[in-house]
XYZ file of C-alpha atoms in Angstrom:
531
model
C -3.675 -64.835 24.053
C -1.509 -64.490 20.976
C -2.671 -62.962 17.719
C -3.771 -65.656 15.298
C -0.658 -66.390 13.376
C -0.486 -64.051 10.476
C -3.205 -65.530 8.767
C -3.191 -67.516 5.636
C -0.453 -65.339 4.249
C 0.018 -67.398 1.117
C -3.440 -66.452 -0.085
C -2.891 -62.831 0.855
C 0.456 -62.764 -0.926
C -1.263 -63.857 -4.105
C -3.348 -60.698 -3.921
C -2.075 -58.119 -6.403
C -1.853 -55.530 -3.599
C 0.600 -57.580 -1.538
C 4.327 -57.981 -2.113
C 5.539 -61.338 -0.809
C 9.159 -60.248 -1.044
C 8.592 -58.008 1.960
C 7.687 -60.924 4.231
C 9.724 -63.784 5.676
C 9.529 -66.998 3.685
C 6.857 -69.493 4.688
C 5.033 -72.603 3.585
C 1.298 -72.843 4.225
C -0.879 -75.844 3.390
C -3.764 -77.902 4.678
C -7.160 -76.863 6.044
C -7.877 -73.301 7.013
C -7.257 -73.752 10.731
C -4.019 -75.670 10.204
C -2.523 -72.801 8.246
C -1.922 -70.745 11.396
C 1.797 -71.573 11.444
C 3.396 -68.415 10.181
C 4.323 -65.069 11.757
C 3.146 -64.328 15.264
C 2.618 -60.803 16.469
C 6.177 -60.455 17.716
C 7.527 -61.576 14.339
C 5.385 -59.029 12.549
C 6.394 -56.284 14.963
C 10.052 -57.222 14.446
C 9.542 -57.078 10.676
C 8.023 -53.587 10.897
C 10.822 -52.436 13.184
C 13.428 -53.754 10.763
C 11.690 -51.869 7.960
C 12.114 -48.708 10.048
C 8.358 -48.128 10.313
C 7.656 -49.007 13.946
C 8.321 -45.704 15.664
C 7.427 -45.377 19.326
C 8.307 -41.750 20.075
C 6.708 -38.430 19.244
C 8.248 -36.129 16.643
C 9.087 -32.534 17.606
C 11.245 -30.324 15.426
C 12.529 -33.290 13.451
C 13.648 -35.229 16.545
C 12.073 -38.400 17.956
C 11.091 -37.539 21.508
C 9.770 -39.257 24.640
C 7.324 -37.631 27.028
C 9.232 -35.192 29.225
C 8.058 -36.948 32.382
C 8.733 -40.411 30.967
C 5.091 -41.505 31.048
C 3.871 -43.953 28.410
C 0.638 -45.470 27.172
C 0.107 -48.911 25.715
C -1.066 -49.510 22.167
C -3.023 -52.761 21.978
C -4.210 -55.047 19.224
C -8.035 -54.970 19.529
C -8.316 -58.492 18.099
C -6.284 -60.062 20.897
C -5.656 -57.494 23.589
C -1.906 -57.891 23.158
C 0.336 -54.891 23.720
C 2.010 -53.899 20.465
C 4.121 -51.052 21.800
C 4.464 -48.372 24.457
C 4.372 -44.770 23.213
C 4.867 -41.450 25.031
C 1.975 -39.992 26.994
C 2.589 -36.372 26.082
C 0.805 -33.265 27.250
C 0.881 -29.490 27.125
C 4.644 -28.946 27.421
C 5.497 -31.208 24.520
C 2.668 -29.724 22.447
C 3.872 -26.171 23.061
C 7.351 -27.167 21.898
C 5.869 -28.813 18.811
C 3.917 -25.624 18.086
C 7.083 -23.538 18.420
C 8.925 -25.867 16.055
C 6.096 -25.695 13.539
C 6.006 -21.899 13.831
C 9.752 -21.617 13.229
C 9.566 -24.029 10.283
C 6.671 -22.072 8.774
C 8.929 -19.080 8.181
C 10.931 -21.072 5.641
C 8.430 -23.699 4.398
C 5.907 -21.034 3.406
C 8.568 -19.465 1.175
C 9.541 -22.717 -0.555
C 8.310 -22.641 -4.140
C 5.133 -24.493 -4.971
C 7.152 -26.689 -7.344
C 9.483 -27.791 -4.559
C 6.632 -28.466 -2.146
C 4.972 -30.473 -4.894
C 8.108 -32.583 -5.395
C 8.370 -33.332 -1.664
C 4.738 -34.438 -1.523
C 5.119 -36.568 -4.636
C 8.140 -38.327 -3.127
C 6.161 -38.916 0.073
C 3.347 -40.431 -1.992
C 5.804 -42.770 -3.730
C 7.176 -43.921 -0.371
C 3.691 -44.518 1.045
C 2.800 -46.680 -1.935
C 6.078 -48.598 -1.889
C 5.455 -49.419 1.786
C 1.706 -49.993 1.570
C 1.955 -53.617 2.723
C 3.849 -52.734 5.916
C 1.575 -49.765 6.592
C -1.451 -52.007 6.039
C -0.057 -54.524 8.518
C 0.428 -51.744 11.041
C -3.157 -50.527 10.594
C -4.505 -54.054 11.077
C -2.364 -54.543 14.178
C -3.485 -51.410 16.001
C -6.937 -50.763 14.519
C -8.180 -54.268 13.663
C -9.612 -53.886 10.156
C -8.948 -56.742 7.701
C -5.564 -56.569 5.988
C -6.967 -56.161 2.487
C -9.113 -53.273 3.702
C -6.140 -51.781 5.571
C -3.961 -51.847 2.461
C -6.875 -50.240 0.632
C -6.816 -47.449 3.214
C -3.136 -46.870 2.517
C -3.805 -46.538 -1.198
C -6.749 -44.227 -0.483
C -4.775 -42.172 2.031
C -1.787 -41.844 -0.284
C -4.072 -40.598 -3.061
C -4.615 -37.368 -1.092
C -0.872 -36.731 -0.992
C -0.625 -37.353 -4.736
C -3.628 -35.119 -5.478
C -2.422 -32.215 -3.351
C 1.099 -32.550 -4.703
C -0.481 -31.547 -7.991
C -2.737 -28.867 -6.474
C 0.268 -27.188 -4.820
C 1.154 -25.708 -8.207
C -2.378 -24.470 -8.870
C -2.846 -21.906 -6.105
C -3.911 -19.053 -8.329
C -4.688 -15.474 -7.343
C -6.653 -12.848 -9.282
C -6.299 -9.484 -10.936
C -9.462 -7.425 -10.459
C -10.436 -4.750 -13.010
C -9.735 -1.469 -11.236
C -12.424 1.133 -10.560
C -9.894 3.977 -10.977
C -7.362 4.325 -13.761
C -4.343 4.889 -11.493
C -4.858 1.691 -9.469
C -4.210 -2.032 -9.878
C -6.127 -4.499 -7.705
C -4.697 -7.926 -6.875
C -5.741 -10.920 -4.764
C -3.011 -13.151 -3.333
C -3.477 -16.531 -1.656
C -1.126 -17.222 1.236
C -0.851 -20.097 3.757
C -2.784 -19.752 7.019
C 0.166 -20.730 9.222
C 0.548 -23.449 11.847
C -2.236 -26.052 11.732
C -3.348 -28.307 14.579
C -4.651 -31.580 13.080
C -6.589 -33.873 15.416
C -7.388 -37.252 13.872
C -9.440 -40.337 14.859
C -8.619 -44.019 15.212
C -10.892 -45.502 12.555
C -8.755 -44.366 9.595
C -5.339 -43.833 11.194
C -3.609 -42.998 7.903
C -6.240 -41.520 5.583
C -7.571 -38.997 8.088
C -4.037 -37.656 8.477
C -3.148 -37.451 4.795
C -6.498 -35.834 3.942
C -5.576 -32.957 6.275
C -1.791 -32.811 5.988
C -1.754 -33.024 2.171
C -3.505 -29.682 1.531
C -1.810 -28.066 4.535
C 1.693 -28.791 3.249
C 0.729 -28.049 -0.349
C -0.471 -24.602 0.782
C 2.744 -23.870 2.673
C 1.413 -24.505 6.188
C 3.168 -26.500 8.888
C 1.355 -29.010 11.109
C 1.168 -30.407 14.623
C -0.597 -33.775 14.372
C -2.420 -35.262 17.340
C -3.394 -38.856 16.388
C -5.657 -41.020 18.502
C -3.834 -42.567 21.441
C -5.352 -45.890 20.341
C -3.751 -45.825 16.877
C -0.624 -43.623 16.915
C 1.763 -46.074 15.252
C 0.436 -45.548 11.739
C 0.789 -41.774 12.105
C 4.375 -42.130 13.283
C 5.221 -44.434 10.376
C 3.663 -41.980 7.923
C 5.687 -39.022 9.195
C 8.858 -41.107 9.140
C 8.259 -41.603 5.423
C 7.595 -37.867 5.102
C 11.014 -37.224 6.660
C 12.578 -39.620 4.177
C 10.806 -37.724 1.407
C 12.720 -34.572 2.311
C 10.018 -32.656 4.165
C 12.098 -30.414 6.481
C 12.278 -30.739 10.289
C 9.473 -28.970 12.112
C 7.110 -28.953 9.150
C 5.412 -32.088 10.507
C 5.255 -32.769 14.258
C 3.433 -35.534 16.151
C 2.318 -35.476 19.788
C 0.079 -38.043 21.460
C -1.195 -39.000 24.880
C -3.209 -36.720 27.159
C -5.884 -35.486 24.758
C -7.329 -32.667 26.953
C -3.892 -31.195 27.685
C -2.805 -31.429 24.045
C -6.069 -29.913 22.883
C -5.844 -27.048 25.379
C -2.324 -26.231 24.197
C -3.390 -26.176 20.545
C -6.445 -24.042 21.304
C -4.630 -21.636 23.593
C -1.701 -20.896 21.315
C -1.895 -17.749 19.208
C 0.676 -19.332 16.878
C -1.805 -22.042 15.834
C -3.976 -20.385 13.224
C -6.192 -23.300 12.254
C -7.695 -26.426 13.833
C -8.784 -29.306 11.625
C -10.590 -32.164 13.357
C -12.328 -35.427 12.511
C -14.318 -37.034 15.303
C -17.466 -36.762 17.368
C -19.837 -33.816 17.231
C -19.518 -33.329 20.995
C -15.745 -32.877 20.831
C -16.063 -30.766 17.686
C -18.293 -28.311 19.525
C -15.711 -27.996 22.306
C -12.945 -27.330 19.810
C -15.082 -24.765 18.027
C -15.815 -22.965 21.284
C -12.187 -23.186 22.409
C -10.962 -21.689 19.141
C -12.944 -18.512 19.727
C -10.404 -17.109 22.175
C -7.796 -16.676 19.444
C -10.292 -16.600 16.531
C -8.779 -19.623 14.824
C -10.024 -20.948 11.559
C -11.817 -24.266 12.181
C -12.767 -27.147 9.894
C -14.717 -30.012 11.409
C -15.736 -33.392 10.021
C -18.098 -34.677 12.692
C -20.558 -37.458 13.393
C -23.134 -38.825 10.991
C -26.489 -40.560 10.980
C -26.537 -41.663 7.364
C -29.848 -42.764 5.846
C -29.791 -45.408 3.131
C -33.102 -45.192 1.262
C -34.250 -48.212 -0.772
C -37.165 -47.454 -3.102
C -39.536 -50.061 -4.502
C -38.121 -49.601 -7.992
C -34.505 -50.210 -6.932
C -32.517 -53.087 -8.405
C -32.510 -55.507 -5.452
C -29.015 -56.874 -6.090
C -27.541 -53.386 -6.479
C -29.326 -52.194 -3.332
C -28.132 -55.152 -1.252
C -24.535 -54.834 -2.442
C -24.471 -51.068 -1.982
C -26.102 -51.167 1.455
C -23.724 -53.907 2.570
C -20.702 -51.805 1.631
C -22.140 -48.643 3.144
C -23.016 -50.371 6.438
C -20.309 -52.930 7.239
C -17.109 -51.301 5.995
C -14.604 -51.252 8.867
C -17.118 -53.177 11.004
C -19.518 -50.244 10.807
C -16.959 -47.899 12.363
C -17.009 -45.037 9.878
C -18.719 -41.660 9.977
C -20.383 -42.305 6.605
C -21.696 -45.785 7.442
C -25.378 -46.318 6.725
C -26.868 -45.771 10.163
C -30.493 -46.267 9.092
C -31.616 -48.418 6.172
C -34.992 -46.975 5.192
C -36.909 -49.367 2.907
C -40.141 -48.761 0.999
C -42.903 -51.126 2.057
C -43.324 -52.768 -1.368
C -39.752 -54.138 -1.325
C -39.230 -54.305 2.436
C -39.625 -58.064 2.963
C -37.626 -59.019 -0.136
C -34.834 -56.658 0.782
C -34.762 -57.789 4.425
C -34.430 -61.432 3.357
C -31.770 -60.830 0.688
C -29.819 -58.403 2.845
C -29.836 -60.755 5.858
C -28.575 -63.596 3.677
C -25.709 -61.426 2.433
C -24.828 -60.296 5.958
C -24.862 -63.888 7.173
C -22.025 -64.645 4.752
C -19.711 -61.990 6.218
C -16.712 -63.700 7.801
C -15.628 -62.307 11.157
C -12.161 -62.744 12.606
C -8.633 -61.520 13.044
C -7.780 -59.085 10.275
C -4.798 -61.184 9.186
C -6.978 -64.224 8.454
C -7.905 -65.160 4.919
C -11.442 -64.286 3.882
C -12.177 -62.097 6.909
C -14.183 -58.980 6.040
C -15.067 -57.844 9.549
C -12.608 -57.419 12.384
C -13.120 -56.430 16.021
C -14.545 -53.201 17.356
C -11.894 -50.834 18.644
C -12.430 -51.454 22.378
C -14.792 -52.722 25.073
C -16.587 -49.392 25.376
C -17.537 -49.620 21.698
C -19.070 -53.071 22.218
C -21.013 -51.931 25.262
C -22.421 -49.002 23.294
C -23.638 -51.338 20.539
C -25.184 -53.668 23.112
C -27.007 -50.748 24.717
C -28.435 -49.606 21.391
C -29.572 -53.098 20.420
C -31.238 -53.757 23.781
C -33.049 -50.425 23.604
C -34.424 -51.320 20.161
C -35.562 -54.773 21.300
C -37.274 -53.327 24.380
C -39.259 -50.999 22.095
C -40.462 -53.693 19.694
C -37.671 -54.214 17.165
C -36.891 -57.756 16.000
C -33.418 -59.217 15.556
C -33.268 -60.971 12.185
C -29.600 -61.857 12.479
C -26.865 -61.542 15.095
C -27.594 -59.227 17.980
C -24.872 -60.359 20.378
C -21.153 -60.642 20.976
C -19.303 -63.002 18.681
C -18.065 -66.366 19.948
C -14.506 -65.198 19.176
C -14.692 -63.106 22.338
C -12.656 -59.925 22.878
C -14.397 -57.028 21.099
C -15.846 -59.006 18.213
C -19.560 -58.478 17.588
C -21.824 -60.419 15.257
C -22.955 -58.681 12.061
C -26.515 -57.776 12.953
C -29.750 -56.964 11.127
C -32.722 -55.569 13.076
C -36.185 -55.023 11.600
C -39.213 -52.974 12.662
C -37.049 -50.095 13.841
C -38.652 -46.689 14.319
C -37.485 -43.139 14.959
C -38.037 -43.419 18.721
C -35.211 -45.934 19.144
C -31.649 -44.874 19.914
C -30.537 -46.815 16.827
C -32.301 -44.194 14.730
C -31.305 -41.158 16.738
C -27.598 -41.672 17.386
C -24.596 -42.986 15.480
C -24.144 -46.721 16.111
C -20.498 -47.069 15.042
C -20.793 -50.823 14.938
C -21.942 -53.712 12.693
C -25.678 -53.242 13.275
C -28.073 -52.540 10.400
C -31.484 -51.160 11.491
C -34.287 -51.525 8.925
C -37.041 -48.885 8.899
C -40.180 -48.985 6.742
C -41.679 -46.099 4.737
C -44.600 -45.578 2.336
C -44.036 -42.527 0.145
C -41.112 -40.541 -1.211
C -42.093 -37.679 1.076
C -42.008 -40.027 4.068
C -38.505 -41.168 3.167
C -37.190 -37.618 2.905
C -38.832 -36.624 6.181
C -37.379 -39.617 8.048
C -33.942 -39.147 6.489
C -33.745 -35.458 7.394
C -35.106 -35.896 10.930
C -31.675 -35.630 12.561
C -29.130 -33.004 13.550
C -26.524 -34.826 11.473
C -25.946 -34.218 7.782
C -22.825 -35.962 6.538
C -23.659 -38.779 4.079
C -26.823 -40.275 2.582
C -27.526 -43.039 0.086
C -30.465 -43.720 -2.205
C -31.243 -46.674 -4.435
C -33.735 -46.190 -7.261
C -33.974 -46.754 -11.005
C -36.079 -43.624 -11.473
C -33.819 -40.820 -12.697
C -36.316 -38.069 -11.880
C -36.707 -39.396 -8.329
C -32.946 -39.632 -7.866
C -32.635 -35.893 -8.629
C -35.616 -34.869 -6.483
C -34.500 -36.835 -3.464
C -30.834 -35.886 -3.807
C -31.745 -32.199 -3.809
C -34.114 -32.617 -0.851
C -31.672 -34.503 1.375
C -29.879 -32.290 3.909
C -26.495 -33.978 3.575
C -23.078 -33.013 2.252
C -22.531 -36.314 0.405
C -25.105 -38.363 -1.508
C -24.509 -41.738 -3.134
C -27.040 -42.768 -5.788
C -27.041 -46.530 -6.403
C -23.597 -46.704 -4.785
C -22.491 -47.309 -1.210
C -18.785 -46.493 -1.420
C -18.441 -42.901 -2.578
C -15.328 -41.378 -0.984
C -12.550 -40.246 -3.327
C -9.726 -37.743 -3.187
C -11.068 -35.790 -6.180
C -14.466 -34.944 -4.624
C -15.244 -32.687 -1.623
C -15.925 -34.521 1.650
C -17.855 -32.865 4.481
C -21.233 -32.347 6.071
C -23.942 -29.834 6.874
C -25.887 -29.078 10.071
C -24.059 -30.592 13.067
C -21.898 -32.843 10.923
C -19.317 -30.133 10.509
C -17.798 -27.204 8.671
C -15.619 -27.084 5.584
C -14.643 -29.674 2.996
C -11.695 -32.027 2.643
C -10.306 -33.515 -0.547
C -10.672 -32.115 -4.075
C -9.662 -28.628 -5.182
C -12.012 -27.240 -2.520
C -9.902 -28.882 0.185
C -7.209 -26.241 -0.267
C -9.465 -23.331 0.661
C -9.379 -23.755 4.450
C -5.574 -23.602 4.487
C -5.273 -20.353 2.516
C -5.852 -16.716 3.390
C -6.932 -14.178 0.785
C -4.966 -10.931 0.710
C -6.238 -7.977 -1.287
C -3.531 -5.621 -2.593
C -4.262 -2.172 -3.994
C -1.408 -0.569 -5.986
C -1.966 3.160 -6.260
C -0.369 6.073 -8.152
C 0.209 3.826 -11.162
C 0.029 6.675 -13.715
C 3.038 8.540 -12.342
C 6.052 8.359 -14.676
């Protein structure tokens, strides 16, 4: 089955974020279905290859490299099942060489002035933005999210490179007032060293730039391990980094056998920090594995985000905000609203209005005009959603909308709303990572806080209320690292991103995002009174 022909491109090209000059000429007219006459997958792949952005090898020490044993893995389009490319299935040997290259490069990169590092990052940012359409196409091909959303990810991801290009020149130390007159006390900030960055498939560009930006700005070098399901975006990003003048060995990419790569990163004494975005279960293993060499660890792990709708909330604002918080990237984000907790006085009105809004969400291939929800990443993801939904139904929940696979087949799943959900259902206890919105009912503010906090997760939470005093009380009571008040889309490069409890350690983005990549060194200068 071929990918739907690159979908309604005329309408997309009219979007201000899309540059038609980068695409082959075309003429599209007639009804929606008859417009599928443009680029097929192979044409799009050829276009990306011509642009120099379809890389299918790992990067070690500045050289594009195959797996040493010649093994490969297939990267597939989740919307169609088509193979986009074969990439190396690397393991421990390649990772150890990448670590050695990063370690060698660190000796020089850490001594490059902050101004020069800043210029390299700024040039990389410019290249990411100038190629945002191609990068967006690549994300849609291998990850499945709608093209407009994919291009939005590129802009968002690039913003971290721009921000940390500026922060590179703001790594300030301190002079401490001395306790003795013949001493001077100083605090220096120096880069940690080689960083192992392990990133997920749901944001194949932004989760890399959010880690690599502060690492490079600090003077660290990096070995990136992208998801084997979405490595092409990572490879394109580092190709642009090379073009930006970032020296060989500063950025390395290995992919393939995740356990072997992870073991190599954890076992190496040259890797001084692990930064990871992914499941809590894997995060715990990385944390335990880092103990042997006492590595610094930052973890952005799973969520179970509550979205609390109070009786006094503006219904339209609550519906719009909840929709964005729940169905972005087909529900496949760590900050997606996992439980929509609605006060009983507004419950029925909200359920009706929210279901109507969800019903209007168009599902399809990410290259198709008007599509806002693409496929889930793979069959296992669909089966997990089905399991959660069936568990809820068996325990008394009611499906208001959806609740089954989409007629498009493959890994498409209908946008779903389920009512009468309670805390005993898996939907409430574990992260869904799919387009399913469970509605729970509550009576009092205290009930809402109790239900929201009744989880080991603590990444993101959302509340909708017009009562300013309540918004402060509830925000302070919620055990979460991020809180959106009357807003469902809250991520930005200028604010710290991270969780509490079992949702992780450390913060990414903002000025605080530099801290995990820097060591503090105290210097005491003695005998200062001698002439």
